[in-house]
mmCIF file of C-alpha atoms (C1' of nucleotides) in Angstrom:
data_model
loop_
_atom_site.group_PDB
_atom_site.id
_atom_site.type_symbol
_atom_site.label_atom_id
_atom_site.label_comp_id
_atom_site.label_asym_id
_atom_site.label_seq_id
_atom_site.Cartn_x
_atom_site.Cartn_y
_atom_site.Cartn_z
ATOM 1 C CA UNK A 499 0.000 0.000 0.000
ATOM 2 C CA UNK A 500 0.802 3.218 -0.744
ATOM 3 C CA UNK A 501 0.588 5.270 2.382
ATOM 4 C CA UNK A 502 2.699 8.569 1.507
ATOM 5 C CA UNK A 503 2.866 11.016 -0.828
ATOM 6 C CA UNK A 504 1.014 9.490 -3.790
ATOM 7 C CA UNK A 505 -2.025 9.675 -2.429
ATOM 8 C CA UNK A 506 -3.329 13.670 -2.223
ATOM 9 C CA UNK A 507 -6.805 14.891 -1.911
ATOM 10 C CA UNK A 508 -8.712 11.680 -0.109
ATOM 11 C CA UNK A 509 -6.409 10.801 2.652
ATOM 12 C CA UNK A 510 -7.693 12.459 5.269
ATOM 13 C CA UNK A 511 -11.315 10.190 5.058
ATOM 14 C CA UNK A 512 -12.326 7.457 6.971
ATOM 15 C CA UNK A 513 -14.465 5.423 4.914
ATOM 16 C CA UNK A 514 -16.762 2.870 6.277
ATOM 17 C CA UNK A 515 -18.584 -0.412 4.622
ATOM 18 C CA UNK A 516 -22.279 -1.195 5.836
ATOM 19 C CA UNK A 517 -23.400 -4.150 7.598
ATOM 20 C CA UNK A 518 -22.616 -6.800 5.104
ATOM 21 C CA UNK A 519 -20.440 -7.897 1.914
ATOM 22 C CA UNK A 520 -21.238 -8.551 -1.709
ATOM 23 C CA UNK A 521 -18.535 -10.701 -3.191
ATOM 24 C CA UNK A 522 -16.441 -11.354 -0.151
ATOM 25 C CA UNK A 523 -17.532 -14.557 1.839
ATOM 26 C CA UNK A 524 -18.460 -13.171 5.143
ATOM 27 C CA UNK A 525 -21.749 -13.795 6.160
ATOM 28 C CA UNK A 526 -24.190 -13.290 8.598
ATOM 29 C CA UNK A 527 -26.965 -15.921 9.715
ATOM 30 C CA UNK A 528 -30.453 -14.896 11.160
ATOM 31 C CA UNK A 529 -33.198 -17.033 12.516
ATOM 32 C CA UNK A 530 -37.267 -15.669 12.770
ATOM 33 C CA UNK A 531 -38.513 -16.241 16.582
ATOM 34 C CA UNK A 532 -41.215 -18.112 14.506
ATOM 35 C CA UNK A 533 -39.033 -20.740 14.027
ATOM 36 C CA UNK A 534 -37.460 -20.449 17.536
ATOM 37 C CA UNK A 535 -41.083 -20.820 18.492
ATOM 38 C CA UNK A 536 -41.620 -24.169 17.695
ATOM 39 C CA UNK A 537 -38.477 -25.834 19.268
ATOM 40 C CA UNK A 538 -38.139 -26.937 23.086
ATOM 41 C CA UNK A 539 -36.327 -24.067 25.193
ATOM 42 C CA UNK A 540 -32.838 -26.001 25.567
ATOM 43 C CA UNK A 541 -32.894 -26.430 21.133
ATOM 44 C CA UNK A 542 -33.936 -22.745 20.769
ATOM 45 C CA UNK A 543 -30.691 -22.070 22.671
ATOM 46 C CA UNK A 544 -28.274 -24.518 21.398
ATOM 47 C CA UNK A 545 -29.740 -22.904 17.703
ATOM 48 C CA UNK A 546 -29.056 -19.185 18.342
ATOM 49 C CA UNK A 547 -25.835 -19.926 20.596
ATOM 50 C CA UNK A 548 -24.662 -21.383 17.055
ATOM 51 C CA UNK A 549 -25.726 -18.739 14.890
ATOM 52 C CA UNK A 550 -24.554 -15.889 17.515
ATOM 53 C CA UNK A 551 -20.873 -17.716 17.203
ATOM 54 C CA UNK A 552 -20.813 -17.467 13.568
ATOM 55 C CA UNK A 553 -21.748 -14.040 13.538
ATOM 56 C CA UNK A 554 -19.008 -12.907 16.208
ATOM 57 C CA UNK A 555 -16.574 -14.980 14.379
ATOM 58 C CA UNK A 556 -18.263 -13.194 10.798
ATOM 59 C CA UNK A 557 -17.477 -9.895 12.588
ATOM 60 C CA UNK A 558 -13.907 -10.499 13.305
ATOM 61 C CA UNK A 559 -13.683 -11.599 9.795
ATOM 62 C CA UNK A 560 -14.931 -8.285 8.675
ATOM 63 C CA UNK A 561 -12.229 -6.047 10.869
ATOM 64 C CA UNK A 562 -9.605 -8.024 9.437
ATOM 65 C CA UNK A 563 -11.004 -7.385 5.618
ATOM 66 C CA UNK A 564 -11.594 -3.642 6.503
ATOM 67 C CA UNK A 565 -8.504 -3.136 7.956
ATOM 68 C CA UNK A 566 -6.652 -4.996 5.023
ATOM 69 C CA UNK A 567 -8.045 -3.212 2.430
ATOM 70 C CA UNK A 568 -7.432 0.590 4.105
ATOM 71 C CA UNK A 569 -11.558 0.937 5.688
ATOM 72 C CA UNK A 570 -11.295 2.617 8.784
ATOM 73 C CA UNK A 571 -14.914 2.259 10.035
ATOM 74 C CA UNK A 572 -17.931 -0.774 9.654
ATOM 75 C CA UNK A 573 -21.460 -0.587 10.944
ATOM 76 C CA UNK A 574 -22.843 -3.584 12.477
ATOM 77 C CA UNK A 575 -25.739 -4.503 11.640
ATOM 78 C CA UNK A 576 -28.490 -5.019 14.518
ATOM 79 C CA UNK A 577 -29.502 -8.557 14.633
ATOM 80 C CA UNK A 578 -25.810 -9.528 15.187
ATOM 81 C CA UNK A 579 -27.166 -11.635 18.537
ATOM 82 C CA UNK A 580 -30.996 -12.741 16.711
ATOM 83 C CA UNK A 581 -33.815 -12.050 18.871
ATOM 84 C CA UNK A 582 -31.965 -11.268 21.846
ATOM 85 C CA UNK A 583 -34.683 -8.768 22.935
ATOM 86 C CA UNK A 584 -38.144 -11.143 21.453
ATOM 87 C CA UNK A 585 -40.217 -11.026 24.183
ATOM 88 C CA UNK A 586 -41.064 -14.285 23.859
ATOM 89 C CA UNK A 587 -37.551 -16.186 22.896
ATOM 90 C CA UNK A 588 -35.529 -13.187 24.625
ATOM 91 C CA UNK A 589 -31.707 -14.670 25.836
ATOM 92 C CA UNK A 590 -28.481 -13.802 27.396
ATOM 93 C CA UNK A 591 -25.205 -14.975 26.579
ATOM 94 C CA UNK A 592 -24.826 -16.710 29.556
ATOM 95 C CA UNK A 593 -28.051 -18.984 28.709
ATOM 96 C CA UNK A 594 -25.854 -20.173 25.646
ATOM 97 C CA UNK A 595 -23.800 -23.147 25.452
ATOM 98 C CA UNK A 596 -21.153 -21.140 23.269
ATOM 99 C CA UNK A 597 -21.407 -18.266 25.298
ATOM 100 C CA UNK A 598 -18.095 -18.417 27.103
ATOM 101 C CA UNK A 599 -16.236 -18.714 23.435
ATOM 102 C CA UNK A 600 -18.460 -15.707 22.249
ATOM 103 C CA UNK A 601 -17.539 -13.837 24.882
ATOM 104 C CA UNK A 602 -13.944 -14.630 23.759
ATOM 105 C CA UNK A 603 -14.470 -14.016 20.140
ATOM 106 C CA UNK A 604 -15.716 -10.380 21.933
ATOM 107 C CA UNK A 605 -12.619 -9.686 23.229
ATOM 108 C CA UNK A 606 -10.391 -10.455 20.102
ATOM 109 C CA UNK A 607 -12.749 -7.771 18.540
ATOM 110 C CA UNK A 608 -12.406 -5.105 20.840
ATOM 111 C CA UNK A 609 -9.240 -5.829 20.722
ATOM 112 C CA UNK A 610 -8.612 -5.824 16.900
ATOM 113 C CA UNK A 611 -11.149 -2.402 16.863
ATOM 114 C CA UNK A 612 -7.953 -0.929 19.079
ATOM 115 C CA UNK A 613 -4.887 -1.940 17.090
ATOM 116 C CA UNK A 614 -6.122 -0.749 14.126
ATOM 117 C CA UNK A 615 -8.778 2.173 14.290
ATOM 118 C CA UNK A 616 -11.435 0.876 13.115
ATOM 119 C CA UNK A 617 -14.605 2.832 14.337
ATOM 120 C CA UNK A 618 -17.858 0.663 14.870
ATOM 121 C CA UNK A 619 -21.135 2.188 14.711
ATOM 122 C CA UNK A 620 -24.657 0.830 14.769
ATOM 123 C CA UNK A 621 -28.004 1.769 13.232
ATOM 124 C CA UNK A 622 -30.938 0.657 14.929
ATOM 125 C CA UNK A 623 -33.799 -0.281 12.776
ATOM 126 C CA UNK A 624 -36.451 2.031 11.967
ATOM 127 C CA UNK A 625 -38.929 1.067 14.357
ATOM 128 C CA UNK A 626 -37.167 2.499 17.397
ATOM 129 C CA UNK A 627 -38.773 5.813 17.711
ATOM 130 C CA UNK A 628 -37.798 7.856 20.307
ATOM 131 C CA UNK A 629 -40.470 10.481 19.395
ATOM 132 C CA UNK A 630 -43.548 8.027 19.879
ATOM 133 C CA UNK A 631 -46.579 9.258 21.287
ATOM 134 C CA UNK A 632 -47.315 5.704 21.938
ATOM 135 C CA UNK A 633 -45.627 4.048 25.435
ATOM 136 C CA UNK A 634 -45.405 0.566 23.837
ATOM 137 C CA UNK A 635 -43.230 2.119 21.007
ATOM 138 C CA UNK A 636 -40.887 3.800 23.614
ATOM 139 C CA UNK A 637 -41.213 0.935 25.697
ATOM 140 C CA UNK A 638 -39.997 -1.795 23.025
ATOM 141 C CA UNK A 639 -37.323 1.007 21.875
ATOM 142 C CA UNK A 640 -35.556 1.468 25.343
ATOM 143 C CA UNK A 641 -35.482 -2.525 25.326
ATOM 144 C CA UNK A 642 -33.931 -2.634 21.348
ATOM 145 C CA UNK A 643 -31.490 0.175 22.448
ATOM 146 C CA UNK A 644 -30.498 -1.408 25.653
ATOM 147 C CA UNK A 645 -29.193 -4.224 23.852
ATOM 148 C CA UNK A 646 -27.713 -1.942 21.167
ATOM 149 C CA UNK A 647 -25.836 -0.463 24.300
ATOM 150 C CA UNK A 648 -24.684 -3.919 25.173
ATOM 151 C CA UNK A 649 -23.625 -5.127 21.937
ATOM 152 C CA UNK A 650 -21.064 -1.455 21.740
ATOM 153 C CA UNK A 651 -20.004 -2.324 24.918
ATOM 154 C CA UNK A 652 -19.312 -5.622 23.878
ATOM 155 C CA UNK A 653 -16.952 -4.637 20.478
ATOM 156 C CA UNK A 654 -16.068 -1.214 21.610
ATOM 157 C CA UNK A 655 -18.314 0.595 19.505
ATOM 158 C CA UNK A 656 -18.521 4.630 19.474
ATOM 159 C CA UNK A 657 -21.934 5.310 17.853
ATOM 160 C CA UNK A 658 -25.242 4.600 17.964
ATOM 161 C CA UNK A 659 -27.308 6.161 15.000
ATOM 162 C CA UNK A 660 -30.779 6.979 15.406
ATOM 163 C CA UNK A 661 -33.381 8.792 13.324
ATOM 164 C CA UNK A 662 -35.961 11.089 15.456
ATOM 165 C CA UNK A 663 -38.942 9.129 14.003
ATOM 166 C CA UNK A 664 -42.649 10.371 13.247
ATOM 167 C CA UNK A 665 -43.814 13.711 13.358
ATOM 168 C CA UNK A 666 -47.610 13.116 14.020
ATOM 169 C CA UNK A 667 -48.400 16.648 12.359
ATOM 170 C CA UNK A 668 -46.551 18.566 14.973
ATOM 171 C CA UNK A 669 -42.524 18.540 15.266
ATOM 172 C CA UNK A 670 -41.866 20.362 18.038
ATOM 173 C CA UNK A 671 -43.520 18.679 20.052
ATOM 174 C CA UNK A 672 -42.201 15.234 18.821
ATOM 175 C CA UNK A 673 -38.717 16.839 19.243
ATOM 176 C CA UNK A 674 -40.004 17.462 23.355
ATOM 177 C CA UNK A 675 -40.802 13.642 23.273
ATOM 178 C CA UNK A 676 -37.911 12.611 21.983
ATOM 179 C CA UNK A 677 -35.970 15.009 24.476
ATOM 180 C CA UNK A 678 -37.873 13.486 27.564
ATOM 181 C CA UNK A 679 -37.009 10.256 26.207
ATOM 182 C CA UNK A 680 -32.905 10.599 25.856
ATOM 183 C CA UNK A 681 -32.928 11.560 29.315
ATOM 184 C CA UNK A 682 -33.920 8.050 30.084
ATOM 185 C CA UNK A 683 -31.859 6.453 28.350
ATOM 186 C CA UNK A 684 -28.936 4.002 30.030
ATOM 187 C CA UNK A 685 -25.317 5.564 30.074
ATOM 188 C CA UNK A 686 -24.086 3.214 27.349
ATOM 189 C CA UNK A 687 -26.778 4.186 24.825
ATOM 190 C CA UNK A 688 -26.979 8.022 25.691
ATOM 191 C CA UNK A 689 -22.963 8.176 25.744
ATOM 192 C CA UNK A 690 -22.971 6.726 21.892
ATOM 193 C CA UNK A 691 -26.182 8.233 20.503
ATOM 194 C CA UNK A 692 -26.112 10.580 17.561
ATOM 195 C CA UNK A 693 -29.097 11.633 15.448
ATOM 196 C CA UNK A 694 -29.598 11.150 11.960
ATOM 197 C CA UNK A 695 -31.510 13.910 9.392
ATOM 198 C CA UNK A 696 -33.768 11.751 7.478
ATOM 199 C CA UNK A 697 -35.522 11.957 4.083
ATOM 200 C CA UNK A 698 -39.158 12.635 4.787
ATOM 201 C CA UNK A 699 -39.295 14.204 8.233
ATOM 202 C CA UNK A 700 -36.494 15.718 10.067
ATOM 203 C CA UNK A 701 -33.454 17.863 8.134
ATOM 204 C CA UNK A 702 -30.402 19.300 9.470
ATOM 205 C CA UNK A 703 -32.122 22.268 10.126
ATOM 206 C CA UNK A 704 -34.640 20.499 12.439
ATOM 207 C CA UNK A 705 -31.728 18.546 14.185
ATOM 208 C CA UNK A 706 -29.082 20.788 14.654
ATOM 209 C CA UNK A 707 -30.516 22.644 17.703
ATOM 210 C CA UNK A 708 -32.037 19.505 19.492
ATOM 211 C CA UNK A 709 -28.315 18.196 18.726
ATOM 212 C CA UNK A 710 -27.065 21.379 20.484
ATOM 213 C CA UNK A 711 -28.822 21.654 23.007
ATOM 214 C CA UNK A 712 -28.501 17.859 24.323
ATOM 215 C CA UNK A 713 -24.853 17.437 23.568
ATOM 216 C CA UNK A 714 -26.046 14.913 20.875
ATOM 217 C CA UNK A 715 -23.614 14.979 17.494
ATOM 218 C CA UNK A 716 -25.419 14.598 14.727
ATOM 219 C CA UNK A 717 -25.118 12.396 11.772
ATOM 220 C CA UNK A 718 -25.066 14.271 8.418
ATOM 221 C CA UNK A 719 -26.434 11.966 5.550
ATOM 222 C CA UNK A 720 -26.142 14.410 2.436
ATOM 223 C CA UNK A 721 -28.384 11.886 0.271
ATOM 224 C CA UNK A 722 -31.100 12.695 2.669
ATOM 225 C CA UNK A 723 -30.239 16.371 2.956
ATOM 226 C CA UNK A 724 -30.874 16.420 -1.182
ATOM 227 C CA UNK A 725 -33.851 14.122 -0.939
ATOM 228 C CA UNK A 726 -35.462 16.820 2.126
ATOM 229 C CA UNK A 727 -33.303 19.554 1.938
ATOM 230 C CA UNK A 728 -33.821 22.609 4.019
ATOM 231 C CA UNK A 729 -32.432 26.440 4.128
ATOM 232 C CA UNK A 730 -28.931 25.118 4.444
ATOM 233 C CA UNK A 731 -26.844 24.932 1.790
ATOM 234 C CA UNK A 732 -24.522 21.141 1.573
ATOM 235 C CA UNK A 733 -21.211 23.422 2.776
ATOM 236 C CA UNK A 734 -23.386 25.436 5.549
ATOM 237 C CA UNK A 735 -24.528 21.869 7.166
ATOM 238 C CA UNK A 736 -21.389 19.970 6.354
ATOM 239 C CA UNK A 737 -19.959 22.758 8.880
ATOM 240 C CA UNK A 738 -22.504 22.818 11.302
ATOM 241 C CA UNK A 739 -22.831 19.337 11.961
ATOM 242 C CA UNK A 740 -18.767 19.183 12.290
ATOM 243 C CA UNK A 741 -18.981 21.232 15.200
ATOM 244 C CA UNK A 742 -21.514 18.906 17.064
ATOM 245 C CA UNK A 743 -18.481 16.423 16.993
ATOM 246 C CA UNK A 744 -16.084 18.326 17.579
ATOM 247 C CA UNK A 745 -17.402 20.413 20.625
ATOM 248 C CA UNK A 746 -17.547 16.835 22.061
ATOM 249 C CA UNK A 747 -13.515 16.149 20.580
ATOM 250 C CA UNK A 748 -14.725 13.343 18.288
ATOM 251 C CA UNK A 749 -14.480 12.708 14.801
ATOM 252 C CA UNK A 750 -17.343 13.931 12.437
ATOM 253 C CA UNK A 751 -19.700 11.141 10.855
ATOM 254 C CA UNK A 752 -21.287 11.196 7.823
ATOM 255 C CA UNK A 753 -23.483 9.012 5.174
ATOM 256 C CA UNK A 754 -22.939 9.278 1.204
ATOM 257 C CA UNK A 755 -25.441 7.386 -0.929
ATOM 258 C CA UNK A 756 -26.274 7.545 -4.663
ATOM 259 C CA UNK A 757 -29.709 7.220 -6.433
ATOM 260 C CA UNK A 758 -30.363 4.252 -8.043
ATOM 261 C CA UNK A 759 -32.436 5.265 -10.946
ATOM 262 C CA UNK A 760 -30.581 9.188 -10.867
ATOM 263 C CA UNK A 761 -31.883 12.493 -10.092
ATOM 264 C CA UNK A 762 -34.597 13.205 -12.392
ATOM 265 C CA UNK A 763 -36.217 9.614 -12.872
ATOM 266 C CA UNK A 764 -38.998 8.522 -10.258
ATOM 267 C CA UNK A 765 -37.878 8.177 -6.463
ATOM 268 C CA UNK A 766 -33.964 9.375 -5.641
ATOM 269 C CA UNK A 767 -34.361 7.588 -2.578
ATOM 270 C CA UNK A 768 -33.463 4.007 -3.024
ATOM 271 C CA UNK A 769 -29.596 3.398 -3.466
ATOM 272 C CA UNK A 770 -27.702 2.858 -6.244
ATOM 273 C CA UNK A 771 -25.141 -0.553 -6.349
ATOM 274 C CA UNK A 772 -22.446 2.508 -6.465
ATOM 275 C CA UNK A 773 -21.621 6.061 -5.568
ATOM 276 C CA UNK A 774 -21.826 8.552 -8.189
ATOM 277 C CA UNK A 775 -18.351 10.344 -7.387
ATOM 278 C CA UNK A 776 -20.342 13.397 -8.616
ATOM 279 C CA UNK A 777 -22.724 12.932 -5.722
ATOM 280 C CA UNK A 778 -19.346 13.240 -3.112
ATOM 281 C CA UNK A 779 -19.362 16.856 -1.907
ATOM 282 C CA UNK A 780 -16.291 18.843 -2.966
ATOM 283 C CA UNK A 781 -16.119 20.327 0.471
ATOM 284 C CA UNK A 782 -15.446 17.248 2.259
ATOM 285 C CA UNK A 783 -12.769 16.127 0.459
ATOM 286 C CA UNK A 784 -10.180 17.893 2.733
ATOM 287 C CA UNK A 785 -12.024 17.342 6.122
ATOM 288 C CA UNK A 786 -10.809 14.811 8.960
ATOM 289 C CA UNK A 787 -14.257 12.891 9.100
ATOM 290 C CA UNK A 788 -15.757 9.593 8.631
ATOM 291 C CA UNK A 789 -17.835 8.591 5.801
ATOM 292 C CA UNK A 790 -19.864 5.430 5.491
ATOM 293 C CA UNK A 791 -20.732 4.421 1.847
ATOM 294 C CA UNK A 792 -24.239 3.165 1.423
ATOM 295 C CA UNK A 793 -24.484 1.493 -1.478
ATOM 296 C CA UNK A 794 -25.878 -2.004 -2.454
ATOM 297 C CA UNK A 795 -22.339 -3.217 -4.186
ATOM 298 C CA UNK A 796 -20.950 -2.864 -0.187
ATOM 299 C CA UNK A 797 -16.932 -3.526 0.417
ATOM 300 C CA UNK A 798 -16.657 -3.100 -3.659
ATOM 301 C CA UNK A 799 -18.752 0.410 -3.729
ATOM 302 C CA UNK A 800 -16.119 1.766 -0.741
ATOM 303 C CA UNK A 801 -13.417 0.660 -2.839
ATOM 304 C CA UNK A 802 -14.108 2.065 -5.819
ATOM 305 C CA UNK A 803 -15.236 5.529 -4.502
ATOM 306 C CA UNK A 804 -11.988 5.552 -2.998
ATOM 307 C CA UNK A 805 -10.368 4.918 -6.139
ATOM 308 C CA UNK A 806 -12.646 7.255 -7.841
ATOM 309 C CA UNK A 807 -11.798 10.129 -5.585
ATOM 310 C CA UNK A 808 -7.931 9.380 -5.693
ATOM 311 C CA UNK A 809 -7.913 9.709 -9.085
ATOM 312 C CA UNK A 810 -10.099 12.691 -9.386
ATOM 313 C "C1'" DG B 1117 -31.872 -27.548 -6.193
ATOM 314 C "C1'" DC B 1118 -34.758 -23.640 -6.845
ATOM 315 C "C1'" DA B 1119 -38.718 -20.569 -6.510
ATOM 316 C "C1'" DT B 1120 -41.589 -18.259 -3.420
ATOM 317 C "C1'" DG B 1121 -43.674 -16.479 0.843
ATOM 318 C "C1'" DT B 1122 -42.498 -14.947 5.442
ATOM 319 C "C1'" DC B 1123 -40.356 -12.553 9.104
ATOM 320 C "C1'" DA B 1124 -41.579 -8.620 16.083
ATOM 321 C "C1'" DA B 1125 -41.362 -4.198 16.016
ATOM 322 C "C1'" DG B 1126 -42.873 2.297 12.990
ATOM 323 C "C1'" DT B 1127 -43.977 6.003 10.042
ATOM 324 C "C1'" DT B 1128 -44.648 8.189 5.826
ATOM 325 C "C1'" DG B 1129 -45.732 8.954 0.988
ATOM 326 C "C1'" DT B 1130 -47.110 7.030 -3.455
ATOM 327 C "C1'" DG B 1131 -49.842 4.666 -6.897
ATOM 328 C "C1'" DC C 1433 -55.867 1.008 0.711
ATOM 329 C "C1'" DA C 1434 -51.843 -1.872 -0.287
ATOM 330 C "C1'" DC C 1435 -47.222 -1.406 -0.623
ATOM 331 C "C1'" DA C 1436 -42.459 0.391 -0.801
ATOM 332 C "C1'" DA C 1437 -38.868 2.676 1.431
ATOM 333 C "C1'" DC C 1438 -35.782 2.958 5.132
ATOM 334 C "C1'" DT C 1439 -28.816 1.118 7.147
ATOM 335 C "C1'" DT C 1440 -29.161 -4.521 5.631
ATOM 336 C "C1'" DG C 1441 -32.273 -10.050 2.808
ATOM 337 C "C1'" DA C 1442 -31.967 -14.502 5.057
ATOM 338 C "C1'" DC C 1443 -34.541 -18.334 6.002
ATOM 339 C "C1'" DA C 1444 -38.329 -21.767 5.864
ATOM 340 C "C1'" DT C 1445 -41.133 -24.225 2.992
ATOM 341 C "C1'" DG C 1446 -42.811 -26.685 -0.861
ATOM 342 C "C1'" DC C 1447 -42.264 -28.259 -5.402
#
DNA sequence: GCATGTCAAGTTGTG
DNA sequence: CACAACTTGACATGC
């Protein structure tokens, strides 16, 4: 690799892969609590406990092929331990016959994370919703996050990345629920939480003073920004949003996504296999920051936008 | 093997 | 009103 002088404009990004790999073998298993459903309590176990080892051992597999091929950040995806928090198959790793070598596997990823950089992050699904009128929405959230908190504690992760959720016709005062409902949160979740803009409901604009005000950082996706923009131009929130991490001394995060079928034809919201290196904002290419790379071509999309942007 | 329907969970906008 | 979209299809079933 060519660490020096060769490389010029790019080398100051951290680049991150999503969840899961295209064409390199690393994969992760899942199982429905339907299924767990049917089998006797001591089978349900013995079936998770194998699919949770796999996993841990898939994610160790994934720091090494991050950190091999110059990725400095993944995002893991939620259901890393299945149905840990299904009310009615729910499990700790203590219940599991492989828990003591998960717990092991654990350790060699937090320690990997160390040695080499690499900055974990997760993304809960979108059905915790921290600005929920409803208390059995909050309720299952502050479960879902709980473990979330767990699992970064577990691999040493720095962020958990949340939308703000519904509106329900009024924002402010979804933006005073969600408030309330931070303050609740455990230390390990509130410690790692940032907040995403989104591309129906809440945009920088909306976030930025929440984010402020509750020592939050927020999350600048500029595909979402585009999709539900707001007064602020891409350089005016790209600058804004830097300062939420950096007031805190940590490292700005943001999201870079293409449009599958372009700009002008139907819906830009779903994502392309690749980034557009068009879509990459000039203004970031100098900054210190991380940016994941959603795109449906995963570890090859990161690759090639790095290329791209070398070569640009 | 391979095609197809299903899977805990929320909210919004489109056709 | 059904369905897609969202950070991500994988798995179970039936032919």
């Amino acid at each position: 690799m060519n660490q020096g002088k060769n490389k010029k404009s790019t080398n100051r990004i951290r680049f991150g892969l999503c969840c899961i790999f295209r064409q390199e073998p690393i994969r992760f298993r899942q199982v429905t609590a339907k299924t767990l459903q049917r089998l006797p309590r001591s089978e349900q176990l013995s079936r998770v406990s194998e699919i949770c080892l796999h996993n841990v051992q898939s994610l160790y597999k994934s720091l090494q092929y991050v950190s091999d091929n110059g990725i400095g950040a993944f995002r893991i995806l939620s259901p890393l331990l299945p149905r840990y928090t299904h009310p009615q198959v729910a499990y700790t790793l203590d219940d599991l016959p492989a828990g003591e070598l998960i717990n092991e596997e654990f350790y060699k990823i937090r320690k990997f994370r160390q040695q080499y950089d690499i900055r974990l992050s997760f993304h809960p699904d979108q059905f915790n919703v921290l600005s929920s009128p409803r208390p059995e929405v909050i309720r299952n959230t502050m479960r879902e996050l709980e473990y979330q908190g767990l699992l970064a504690d577990l691999v040493d992760a720095e962020v958990i990345n949340l939308h703000a959720g519904g509106v329900y016709g009024n924002k402010e005062a979804a933006l005073g629920r969600l408030e309330k409902n931070v303050v609740k949160l455990p230390e390990s979740v509130r410690s790692r939480l940032a907040f995403e803009n989104d591309d129906i409901s809440f945009t920088p604009a909306d976030l930025l003073p929440v984010c402020k005000k509750l020592k939050i950082p927020m999350v600048y996706d500029v595909h979402h920004h585009r999709c539900n923009p707001d007064e602020h131009t891409i350089e005016e929130a790209t600058e804004r949003v830097m300062t939420t991490w950096q007031d805190l001394g940590r490292e700005p995060y943001f999201h870079i996504s293409s449009p599958k079928n372009g700009w002008l034809k139907g819906s830009p919201k779903p994502h392309a296999d690749f980034i557009e290196p068009a879509d990459f904002p000039s203004c970031w290419k100098e900054l210190r920051v991380t940016v994941d790379v959603e795109a449906k071509a995963k570890e090859l999309a990161v690759l090639k936008l790095m290329e791209d942007l070398k070569n640009a």
